[in-house]
Short mmCIF file of C-alpha atoms in Angstrom, two decimals:
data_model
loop_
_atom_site.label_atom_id
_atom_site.label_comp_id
_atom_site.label_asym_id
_atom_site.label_seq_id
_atom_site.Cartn_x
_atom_site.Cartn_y
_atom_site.Cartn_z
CA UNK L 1 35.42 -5.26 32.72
CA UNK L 2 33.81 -4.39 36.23
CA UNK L 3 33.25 -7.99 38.48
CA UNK L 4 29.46 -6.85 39.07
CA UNK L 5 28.97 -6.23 35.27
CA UNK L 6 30.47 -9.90 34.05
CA UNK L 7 26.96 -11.79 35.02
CA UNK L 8 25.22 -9.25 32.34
CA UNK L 9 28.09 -9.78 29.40
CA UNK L 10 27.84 -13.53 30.16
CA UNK L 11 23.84 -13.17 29.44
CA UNK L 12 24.04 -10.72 26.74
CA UNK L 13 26.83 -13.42 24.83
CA UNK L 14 24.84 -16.32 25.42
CA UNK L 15 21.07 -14.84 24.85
CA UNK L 16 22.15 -12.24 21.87
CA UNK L 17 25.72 -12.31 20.60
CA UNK L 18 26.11 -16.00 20.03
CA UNK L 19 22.63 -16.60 18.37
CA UNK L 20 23.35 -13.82 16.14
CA UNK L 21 26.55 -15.25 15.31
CA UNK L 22 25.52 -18.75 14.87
CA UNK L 23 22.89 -16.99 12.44
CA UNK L 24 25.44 -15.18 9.75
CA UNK L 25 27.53 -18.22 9.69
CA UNK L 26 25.15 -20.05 8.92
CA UNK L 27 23.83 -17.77 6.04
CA UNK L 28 27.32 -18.30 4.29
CA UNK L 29 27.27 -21.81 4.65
CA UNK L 30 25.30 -25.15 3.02
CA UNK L 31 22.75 -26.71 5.28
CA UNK L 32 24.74 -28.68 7.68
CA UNK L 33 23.80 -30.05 11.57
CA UNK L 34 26.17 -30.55 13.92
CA UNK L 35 25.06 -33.86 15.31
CA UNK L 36 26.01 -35.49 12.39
CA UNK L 37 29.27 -34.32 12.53
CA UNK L 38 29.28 -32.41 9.67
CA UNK L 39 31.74 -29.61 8.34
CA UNK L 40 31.57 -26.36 7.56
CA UNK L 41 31.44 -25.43 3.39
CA UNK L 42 31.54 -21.91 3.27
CA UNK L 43 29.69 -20.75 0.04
CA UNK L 44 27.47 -17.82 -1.09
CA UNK L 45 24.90 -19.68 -2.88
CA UNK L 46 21.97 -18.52 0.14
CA UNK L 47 22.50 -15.03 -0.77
CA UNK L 48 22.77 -15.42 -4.74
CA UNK L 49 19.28 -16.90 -4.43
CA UNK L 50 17.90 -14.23 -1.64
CA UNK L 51 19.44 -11.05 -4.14
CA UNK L 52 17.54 -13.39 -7.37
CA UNK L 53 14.39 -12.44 -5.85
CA UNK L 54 13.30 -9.29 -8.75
CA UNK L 55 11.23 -7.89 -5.92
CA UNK L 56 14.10 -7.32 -2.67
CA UNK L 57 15.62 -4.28 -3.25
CA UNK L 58 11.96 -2.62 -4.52
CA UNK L 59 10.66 -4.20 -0.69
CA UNK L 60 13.60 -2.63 1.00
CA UNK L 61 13.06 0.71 -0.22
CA UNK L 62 9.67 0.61 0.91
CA UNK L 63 9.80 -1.00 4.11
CA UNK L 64 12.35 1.62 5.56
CA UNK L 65 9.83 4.37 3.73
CA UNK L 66 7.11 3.37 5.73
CA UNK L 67 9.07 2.36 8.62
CA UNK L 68 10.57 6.06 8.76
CA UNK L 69 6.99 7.78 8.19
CA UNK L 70 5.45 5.08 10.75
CA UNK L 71 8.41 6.43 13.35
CA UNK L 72 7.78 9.95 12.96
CA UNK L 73 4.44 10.07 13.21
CA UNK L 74 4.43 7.91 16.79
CA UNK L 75 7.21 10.65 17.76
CA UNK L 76 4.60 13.09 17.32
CA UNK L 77 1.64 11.58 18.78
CA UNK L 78 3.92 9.65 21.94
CA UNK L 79 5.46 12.82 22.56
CA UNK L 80 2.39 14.97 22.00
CA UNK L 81 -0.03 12.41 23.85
CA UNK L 82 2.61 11.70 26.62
CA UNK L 83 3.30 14.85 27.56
CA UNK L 84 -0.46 15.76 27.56
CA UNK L 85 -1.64 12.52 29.75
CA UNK L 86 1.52 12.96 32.20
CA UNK L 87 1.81 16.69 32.98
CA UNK L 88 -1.87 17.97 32.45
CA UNK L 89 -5.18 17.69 34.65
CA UNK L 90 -8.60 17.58 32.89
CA UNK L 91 -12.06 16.38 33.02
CA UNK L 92 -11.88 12.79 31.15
CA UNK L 93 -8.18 12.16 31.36
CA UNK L 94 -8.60 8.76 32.19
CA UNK L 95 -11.14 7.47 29.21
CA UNK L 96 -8.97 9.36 27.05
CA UNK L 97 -5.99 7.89 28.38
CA UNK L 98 -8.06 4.10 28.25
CA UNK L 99 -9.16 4.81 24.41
CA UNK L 100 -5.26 5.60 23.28
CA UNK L 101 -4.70 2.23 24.80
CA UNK L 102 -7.52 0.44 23.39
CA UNK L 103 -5.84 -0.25 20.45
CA UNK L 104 -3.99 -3.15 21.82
CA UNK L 105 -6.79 -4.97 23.82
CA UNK L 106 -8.39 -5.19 20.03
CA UNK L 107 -7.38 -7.78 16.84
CA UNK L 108 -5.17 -5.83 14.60
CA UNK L 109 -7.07 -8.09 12.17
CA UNK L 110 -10.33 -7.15 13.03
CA UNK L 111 -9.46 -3.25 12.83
CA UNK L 112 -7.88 -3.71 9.51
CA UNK L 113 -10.94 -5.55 8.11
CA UNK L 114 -13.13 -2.63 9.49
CA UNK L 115 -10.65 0.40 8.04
CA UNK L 116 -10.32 -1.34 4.75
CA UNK L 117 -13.93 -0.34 3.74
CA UNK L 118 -13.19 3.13 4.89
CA UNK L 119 -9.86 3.00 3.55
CA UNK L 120 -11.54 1.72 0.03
CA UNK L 121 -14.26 5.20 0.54
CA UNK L 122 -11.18 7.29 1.16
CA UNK L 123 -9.03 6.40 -1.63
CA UNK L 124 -5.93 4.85 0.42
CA UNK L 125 -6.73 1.42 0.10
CA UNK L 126 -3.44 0.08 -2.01
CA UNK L 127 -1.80 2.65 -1.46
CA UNK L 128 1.79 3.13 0.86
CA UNK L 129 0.06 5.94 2.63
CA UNK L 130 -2.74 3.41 3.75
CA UNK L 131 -0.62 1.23 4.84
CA UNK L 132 1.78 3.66 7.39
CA UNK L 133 -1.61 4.19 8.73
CA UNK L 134 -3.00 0.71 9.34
CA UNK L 135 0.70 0.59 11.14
CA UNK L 136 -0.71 3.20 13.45
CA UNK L 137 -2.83 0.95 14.62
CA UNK L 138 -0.19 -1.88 16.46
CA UNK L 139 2.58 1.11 17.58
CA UNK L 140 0.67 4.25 18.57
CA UNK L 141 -0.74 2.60 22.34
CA UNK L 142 3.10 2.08 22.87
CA UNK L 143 4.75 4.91 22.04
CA UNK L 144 2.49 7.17 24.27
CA UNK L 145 2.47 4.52 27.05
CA UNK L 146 7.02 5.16 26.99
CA UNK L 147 6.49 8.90 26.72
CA UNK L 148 3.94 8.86 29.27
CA UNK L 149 6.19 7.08 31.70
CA UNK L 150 9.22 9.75 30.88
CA UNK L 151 6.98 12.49 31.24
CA UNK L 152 6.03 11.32 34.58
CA UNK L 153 9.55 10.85 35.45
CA UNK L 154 10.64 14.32 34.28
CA UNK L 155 7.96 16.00 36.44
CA UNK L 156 6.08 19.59 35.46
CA UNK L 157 8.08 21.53 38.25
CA UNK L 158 11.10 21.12 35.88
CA UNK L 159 8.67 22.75 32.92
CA UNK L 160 7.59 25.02 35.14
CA UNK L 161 10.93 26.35 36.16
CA UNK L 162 12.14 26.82 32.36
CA UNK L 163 9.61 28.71 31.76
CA UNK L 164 9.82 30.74 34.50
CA UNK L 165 13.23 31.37 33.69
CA UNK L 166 11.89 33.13 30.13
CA UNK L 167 12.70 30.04 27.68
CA UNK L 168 9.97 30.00 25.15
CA UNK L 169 8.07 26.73 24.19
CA UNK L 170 10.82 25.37 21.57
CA UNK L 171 14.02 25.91 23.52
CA UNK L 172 12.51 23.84 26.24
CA UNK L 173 11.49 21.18 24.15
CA UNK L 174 15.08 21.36 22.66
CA UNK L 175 17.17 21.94 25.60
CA UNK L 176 15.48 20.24 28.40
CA UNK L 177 12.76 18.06 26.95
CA UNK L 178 14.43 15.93 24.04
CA UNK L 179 17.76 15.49 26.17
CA UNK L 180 15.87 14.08 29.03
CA UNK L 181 13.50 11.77 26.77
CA UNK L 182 16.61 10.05 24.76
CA UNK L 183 16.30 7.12 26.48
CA UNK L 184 12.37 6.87 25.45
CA UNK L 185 12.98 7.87 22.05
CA UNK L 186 15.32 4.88 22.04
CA UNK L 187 12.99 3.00 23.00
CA UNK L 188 10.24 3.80 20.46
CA UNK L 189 12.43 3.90 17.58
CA UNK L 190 13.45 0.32 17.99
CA UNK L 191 9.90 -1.07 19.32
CA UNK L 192 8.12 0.77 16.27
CA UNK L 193 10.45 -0.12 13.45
CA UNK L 194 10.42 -3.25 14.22
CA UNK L 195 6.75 -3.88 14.69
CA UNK L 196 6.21 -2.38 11.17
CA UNK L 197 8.53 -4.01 9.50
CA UNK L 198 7.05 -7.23 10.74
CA UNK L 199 3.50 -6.92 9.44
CA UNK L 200 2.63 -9.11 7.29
CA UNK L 201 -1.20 -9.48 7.00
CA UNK L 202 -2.27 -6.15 7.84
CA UNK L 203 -0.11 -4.92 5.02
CA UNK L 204 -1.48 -7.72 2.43
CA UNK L 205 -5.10 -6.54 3.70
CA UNK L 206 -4.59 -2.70 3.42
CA UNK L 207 -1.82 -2.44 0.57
CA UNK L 208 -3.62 -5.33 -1.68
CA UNK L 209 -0.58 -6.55 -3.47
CA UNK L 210 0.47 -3.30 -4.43
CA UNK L 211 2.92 -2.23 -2.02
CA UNK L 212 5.61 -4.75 -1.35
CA UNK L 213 7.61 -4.98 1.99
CA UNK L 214 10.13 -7.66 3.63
CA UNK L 215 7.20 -9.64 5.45
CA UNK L 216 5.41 -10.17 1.69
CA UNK L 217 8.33 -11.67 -0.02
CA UNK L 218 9.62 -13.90 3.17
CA UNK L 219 6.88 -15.63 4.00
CA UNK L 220 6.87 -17.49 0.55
CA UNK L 221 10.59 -18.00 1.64
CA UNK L 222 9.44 -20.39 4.52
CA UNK L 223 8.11 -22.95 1.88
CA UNK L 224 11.89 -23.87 1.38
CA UNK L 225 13.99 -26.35 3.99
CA UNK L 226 17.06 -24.66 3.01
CA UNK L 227 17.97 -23.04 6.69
CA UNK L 228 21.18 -21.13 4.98
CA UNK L 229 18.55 -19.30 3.03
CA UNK L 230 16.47 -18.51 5.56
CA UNK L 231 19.29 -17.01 7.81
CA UNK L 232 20.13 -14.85 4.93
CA UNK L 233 16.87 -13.07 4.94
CA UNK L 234 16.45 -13.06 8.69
CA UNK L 235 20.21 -11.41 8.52
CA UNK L 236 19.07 -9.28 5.64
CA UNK L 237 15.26 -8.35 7.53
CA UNK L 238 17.47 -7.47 10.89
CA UNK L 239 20.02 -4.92 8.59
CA UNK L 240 16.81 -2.90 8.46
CA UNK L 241 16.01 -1.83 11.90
CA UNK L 242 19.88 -1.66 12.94
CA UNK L 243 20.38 0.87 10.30
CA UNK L 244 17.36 3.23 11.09
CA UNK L 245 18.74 3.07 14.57
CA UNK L 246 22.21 3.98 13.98
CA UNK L 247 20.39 7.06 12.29
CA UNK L 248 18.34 8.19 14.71
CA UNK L 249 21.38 7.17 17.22
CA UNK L 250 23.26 9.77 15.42
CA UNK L 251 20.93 12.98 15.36
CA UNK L 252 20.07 12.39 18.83
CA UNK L 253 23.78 13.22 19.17
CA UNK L 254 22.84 16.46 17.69
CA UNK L 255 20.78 17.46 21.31
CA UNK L 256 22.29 20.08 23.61
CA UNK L 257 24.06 18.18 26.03
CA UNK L 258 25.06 15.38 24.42
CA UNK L 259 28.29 13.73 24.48
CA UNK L 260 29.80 14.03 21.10
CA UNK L 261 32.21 11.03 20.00
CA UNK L 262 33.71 13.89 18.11
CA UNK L 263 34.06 16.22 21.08
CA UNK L 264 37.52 15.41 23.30
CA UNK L 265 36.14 15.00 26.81
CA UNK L 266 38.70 16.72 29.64
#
């Protein structure tokens, strides 16, 4: 361990690690405090009553369903939109640019109330489709705000040259775009999964009952005192988000240039 780095792992153990920690031992243990001196009595009672629920596993499903279509869609549109606002001149760039970003200067509330009667017109109202697309609605601003940033920081000289060099429109976005943007897609995947799978009204408002996620069956949760059951959801709810990392972690690893854990490095 470098001396300059020991001030961050210090941080990172006291902020993260140690809270997390304190959090799954405390799912597999009774309700105890430690100012009363209390032991530990390790027993799996929190998690017989958290898999009891009839409704988990069907909420799980589709909270990483929507989560994954609510992801790929703010690729598309951060990449898309970022790319666009950073690289390219034209007339209006700036309202354009202020109306992607309006989003979050507005209520999320008051913009699902308002889509819910089109929604209703439309068909999607109770519906998971409806749903990914009131999710729009919280993410979108900040996904193109990242790729906007890491377009910037890429610079259109660098297109420029590729395609000077004869690559056509996809090999660029493969071999010099997506490498250079990991960090930003990084970024996004974690900020956006996470903001979806913690809407709670939005998805009551637009899904009507129909479509159950996480935030619909652990808010009735909170009604109970028992803390070892609520750090069993809150270690179940954060399972979600680490796993659709690790998969997107992984086919970034795919990308030209990319160190491969597989690959022995000489």
């Amino acid at each position: 361990m470098k001396r300059n780095h020991l001030p961050f792992y210090l941080t990172a153990g006291l902020l993260f690690i140690a809270p997390t920690l304190l959090l799954l031992v405390q799912s597999f243990t009774a309700p105890w405090r430690f100012q009363r001196g209390e032991g530990l009595q390790f027993q799996l009672n929190s998690w017989s009553l958290l898999f009891s629920d009839p409704n988990l596993w069907s909420a799980t499903i589709w909270s990483l369903v929507i989560g994954a279509m609510v992801l790929l869609i703010n690729l598309f549109i951060g990449l898309t939109s970022g790319k666009a606002l950073a690289l390219y001149s034209f007339r209006g760039r700036t309202i354009v640019e202020s109306l992607l970003l309006a989003p979050i200067l507005i209520p999320v509330l008051a913009v699902a109330m308002g889509l819910h009667l089109f929604m209703i017109r439309v068909g999607l109202a109770d519906t998971w489709v409806g749903v990914v697309l009131i999710h729009l609605v919280p993410t979108v601003p900040y996904s193109i705000k990242i790729f906007h940033h890491a377009y910037s920081e890429v610079g259109r000289p660098l297109m420029e040259q590729s395609q000077m060099l004869g690559a056509s429109v996809i090999k660029q976005f493969l071999t010099i775009e997506m490498p250079l943007l990991r960090t930003s897609i990084r970024s996004v995947t974690f900020l956006t999964i996470v903001i979806s799978l913690s809407q709670y009204a939005i998805t009551a408002i637009i899904g009507g009952g129909q479509v159950i996620t996480l935030p619909m069956i652990f808010f009735p949760f909170l009604d109970t005192a028992n803390a070892s059951v609520m750090a069993a959801f809150s270690v179940w709810f954060a399972i979600l988000p680490l796993v659709m990392y690790i998969v997107v972690e992984g086919l970034l690893q795919l990308l030209p240039y990319s160190r491969k854990p597989w690959r022995i490095q000489t």
